[in-house]
């Protein structure tokens, strides 16, 4: 059975839980009777997490999600006051998440995949901010694609709420001619945001079956996505100080 790890327990001064979610485990339930997910496993350990009312009833105090294929840190509110406070903090770009990835270096990646707009910011050697709107893409909307202000009318009509999302590459270390290791920073996030933005920049995540053009064409796609949520930063309103949690894999 796939399980979680408790990084920080909720208490009267820290009304939240920080957990580690392994790869292959969904962050949240898809129905009321779905128990095989990180949130429900955390509620089993700390029942107070299930007393918080979130935007979706079955998601309680879950404050952000990770893709099922992504492992890393998740923050869950243990009180309604903390959930409401953090929801506002997130809207004000004050809930920060960091991701660590090993990426293939392939400038042709966005051209090999359909639906990507032209992007001249490829293969950064210094700090780079990648910014776009997003739209669903592909059969069943299983993927997303960046949309820019200069995208065609058809693409712009598909973005729904016109909100720009940013992915900041804060460090990058070239491992060899074909790969690099980097750290990305985001505040607000869209589904698959970082993976898609990196693919757009010609730096698709290693073993990404959706956004790595070369990997998705391989017969053997058994490799695990080399992408992890490794740090979160937020303010605890009760202590009025910044909290930082790291997980070293």
PDB file of C-alpha atoms in Angstrom, residues 10-110:
ATOM      1  CA  UNK A  10      -0.726  19.943  13.535  1.00  0.00           C
ATOM      2  CA  UNK A  11      -0.901  21.458  17.035  1.00  0.00           C
ATOM      3  CA  UNK A  12      -2.373  24.530  18.715  1.00  0.00           C
ATOM      4  CA  UNK A  13       0.420  26.810  17.459  1.00  0.00           C
ATOM      5  CA  UNK A  14       0.743  25.202  14.024  1.00  0.00           C
ATOM      6  CA  UNK A  15      -2.770  24.563  12.630  1.00  0.00           C
ATOM      7  CA  UNK A  16      -1.638  22.573   9.615  1.00  0.00           C
ATOM      8  CA  UNK A  17       0.000  19.350   8.519  1.00  0.00           C
ATOM      9  CA  UNK A  18       2.860  19.056   6.066  1.00  0.00           C
ATOM     10  CA  UNK A  19       3.084  15.649   4.432  1.00  0.00           C
ATOM     11  CA  UNK A  20       5.191  13.935   1.804  1.00  0.00           C
ATOM     12  CA  UNK A  21       3.190  12.359  -1.034  1.00  0.00           C
ATOM     13  CA  UNK A  22       4.909   9.568  -2.985  1.00  0.00           C
ATOM     14  CA  UNK A  23       4.736   9.164  -6.745  1.00  0.00           C
ATOM     15  CA  UNK A  24       1.685   7.255  -7.959  1.00  0.00           C
ATOM     16  CA  UNK A  25      -0.628   8.421  -5.159  1.00  0.00           C
ATOM     17  CA  UNK A  26      -3.279  11.051  -6.034  1.00  0.00           C
ATOM     18  CA  UNK A  27      -3.333  14.183  -3.888  1.00  0.00           C
ATOM     19  CA  UNK A  28      -7.109  14.315  -3.431  1.00  0.00           C
ATOM     20  CA  UNK A  29     -10.176  12.048  -3.702  1.00  0.00           C
ATOM     21  CA  UNK A  30     -12.257  12.034  -6.867  1.00  0.00           C
ATOM     22  CA  UNK A  31     -15.385  10.843  -5.045  1.00  0.00           C
ATOM     23  CA  UNK A  32     -16.704  10.649  -1.486  1.00  0.00           C
ATOM     24  CA  UNK A  33     -15.783   6.969  -1.137  1.00  0.00           C
ATOM     25  CA  UNK A  34     -12.287   7.296  -2.611  1.00  0.00           C
ATOM     26  CA  UNK A  35      -9.767   6.650   0.184  1.00  0.00           C
ATOM     27  CA  UNK A  36      -6.603   5.890  -1.787  1.00  0.00           C
ATOM     28  CA  UNK A  37      -5.169   9.408  -1.864  1.00  0.00           C
ATOM     29  CA  UNK A  38      -2.804  11.545   0.187  1.00  0.00           C
ATOM     30  CA  UNK A  39      -5.490  13.730   1.787  1.00  0.00           C
ATOM     31  CA  UNK A  40      -7.569  10.840   3.106  1.00  0.00           C
ATOM     32  CA  UNK A  41      -4.485   9.067   4.439  1.00  0.00           C
ATOM     33  CA  UNK A  42      -3.532  12.258   6.301  1.00  0.00           C
ATOM     34  CA  UNK A  43      -7.066  12.582   7.734  1.00  0.00           C
ATOM     35  CA  UNK A  44      -6.799   9.017   9.051  1.00  0.00           C
ATOM     36  CA  UNK A  45      -3.797  10.138  11.109  1.00  0.00           C
ATOM     37  CA  UNK A  46      -5.118  13.596  12.027  1.00  0.00           C
ATOM     38  CA  UNK A  47      -8.970  13.685  12.040  1.00  0.00           C
ATOM     39  CA  UNK A  48      -9.011  17.485  12.554  1.00  0.00           C
ATOM     40  CA  UNK A  49      -7.951  17.850   8.918  1.00  0.00           C
ATOM     41  CA  UNK A  50     -11.348  16.475   7.918  1.00  0.00           C
ATOM     42  CA  UNK A  51     -13.235  19.148   9.853  1.00  0.00           C
ATOM     43  CA  UNK A  52     -12.142  21.968   7.548  1.00  0.00           C
ATOM     44  CA  UNK A  53     -14.457  23.131   4.760  1.00  0.00           C
ATOM     45  CA  UNK A  54     -12.562  23.804   1.534  1.00  0.00           C
ATOM     46  CA  UNK A  55     -13.640  24.987  -1.900  1.00  0.00           C
ATOM     47  CA  UNK A  56     -14.597  21.392  -2.654  1.00  0.00           C
ATOM     48  CA  UNK A  57     -16.331  19.511   0.134  1.00  0.00           C
ATOM     49  CA  UNK A  58     -14.357  16.291  -0.338  1.00  0.00           C
ATOM     50  CA  UNK A  59     -11.027  18.155  -0.355  1.00  0.00           C
ATOM     51  CA  UNK A  60     -11.445  19.685   3.133  1.00  0.00           C
ATOM     52  CA  UNK A  61      -8.318  21.703   4.055  1.00  0.00           C
ATOM     53  CA  UNK A  62      -6.126  20.692   1.128  1.00  0.00           C
ATOM     54  CA  UNK A  63      -4.356  23.884   0.069  1.00  0.00           C
ATOM     55  CA  UNK A  64      -2.629  22.690  -3.107  1.00  0.00           C
ATOM     56  CA  UNK A  65      -2.207  19.534  -5.164  1.00  0.00           C
ATOM     57  CA  UNK A  66       0.571  17.616  -6.840  1.00  0.00           C
ATOM     58  CA  UNK A  67       0.156  15.598 -10.012  1.00  0.00           C
ATOM     59  CA  UNK A  68      -0.235  11.894  -9.290  1.00  0.00           C
ATOM     60  CA  UNK A  69       3.128  11.209 -10.965  1.00  0.00           C
ATOM     61  CA  UNK A  70       4.853  13.890  -8.850  1.00  0.00           C
ATOM     62  CA  UNK A  71       6.128  13.283  -5.327  1.00  0.00           C
ATOM     63  CA  UNK A  72       6.780  15.882  -2.681  1.00  0.00           C
ATOM     64  CA  UNK A  73       5.400  18.230  -0.046  1.00  0.00           C
ATOM     65  CA  UNK A  74       1.731  19.075   0.476  1.00  0.00           C
ATOM     66  CA  UNK A  75       0.201  21.536   2.963  1.00  0.00           C
ATOM     67  CA  UNK A  76      -3.172  20.746   4.603  1.00  0.00           C
ATOM     68  CA  UNK A  77      -5.046  23.104   6.939  1.00  0.00           C
ATOM     69  CA  UNK A  78      -6.129  21.761  10.332  1.00  0.00           C
ATOM     70  CA  UNK A  79      -8.368  24.745  11.158  1.00  0.00           C
ATOM     71  CA  UNK A  80     -10.845  26.830   9.203  1.00  0.00           C
ATOM     72  CA  UNK A  81      -9.080  30.064  10.142  1.00  0.00           C
ATOM     73  CA  UNK A  82      -5.792  28.779   8.754  1.00  0.00           C
ATOM     74  CA  UNK A  83      -7.434  27.529   5.565  1.00  0.00           C
ATOM     75  CA  UNK A  84      -9.120  30.888   4.968  1.00  0.00           C
ATOM     76  CA  UNK A  85      -5.888  32.762   5.749  1.00  0.00           C
ATOM     77  CA  UNK A  86      -3.818  30.606   3.392  1.00  0.00           C
ATOM     78  CA  UNK A  87      -6.399  30.844   0.621  1.00  0.00           C
ATOM     79  CA  UNK A  88      -5.970  34.618   0.737  1.00  0.00           C
ATOM     80  CA  UNK A  89      -2.172  34.298   0.972  1.00  0.00           C
ATOM     81  CA  UNK A  90      -2.172  32.133  -2.124  1.00  0.00           C
ATOM     82  CA  UNK A  91      -4.288  34.660  -4.006  1.00  0.00           C
ATOM     83  CA  UNK A  92      -1.711  37.309  -3.037  1.00  0.00           C
ATOM     84  CA  UNK A  93       1.232  35.157  -4.280  1.00  0.00           C
ATOM     85  CA  UNK A  94       2.553  34.582  -0.754  1.00  0.00           C
ATOM     86  CA  UNK A  95       2.410  30.767  -0.678  1.00  0.00           C
ATOM     87  CA  UNK A  96       5.594  29.650  -2.452  1.00  0.00           C
ATOM     88  CA  UNK A  97       6.360  26.189  -3.850  1.00  0.00           C
ATOM     89  CA  UNK A  98       9.638  24.886  -5.252  1.00  0.00           C
ATOM     90  CA  UNK A  99      10.139  21.949  -7.610  1.00  0.00           C
ATOM     91  CA  UNK A 100      13.331  20.093  -8.449  1.00  0.00           C
ATOM     92  CA  UNK A 101      13.618  18.383 -11.836  1.00  0.00           C
ATOM     93  CA  UNK A 102      16.104  16.558 -13.996  1.00  0.00           C
ATOM     94  CA  UNK A 103      15.423  17.661 -17.568  1.00  0.00           C
ATOM     95  CA  UNK A 104      16.489  16.618 -21.031  1.00  0.00           C
ATOM     96  CA  UNK A 105      17.998  19.386 -23.142  1.00  0.00           C
ATOM     97  CA  UNK A 106      16.027  19.414 -26.374  1.00  0.00           C
ATOM     98  CA  UNK A 107      15.411  22.757 -28.141  1.00  0.00           C
ATOM     99  CA  UNK A 108      13.130  20.967 -30.608  1.00  0.00           C
ATOM    100  CA  UNK A 109      10.770  19.646 -27.932  1.00  0.00           C
ATOM    101  CA  UNK A 110       7.986  22.259 -28.325  1.00  0.00           C
TER     102      UNK A 110
END
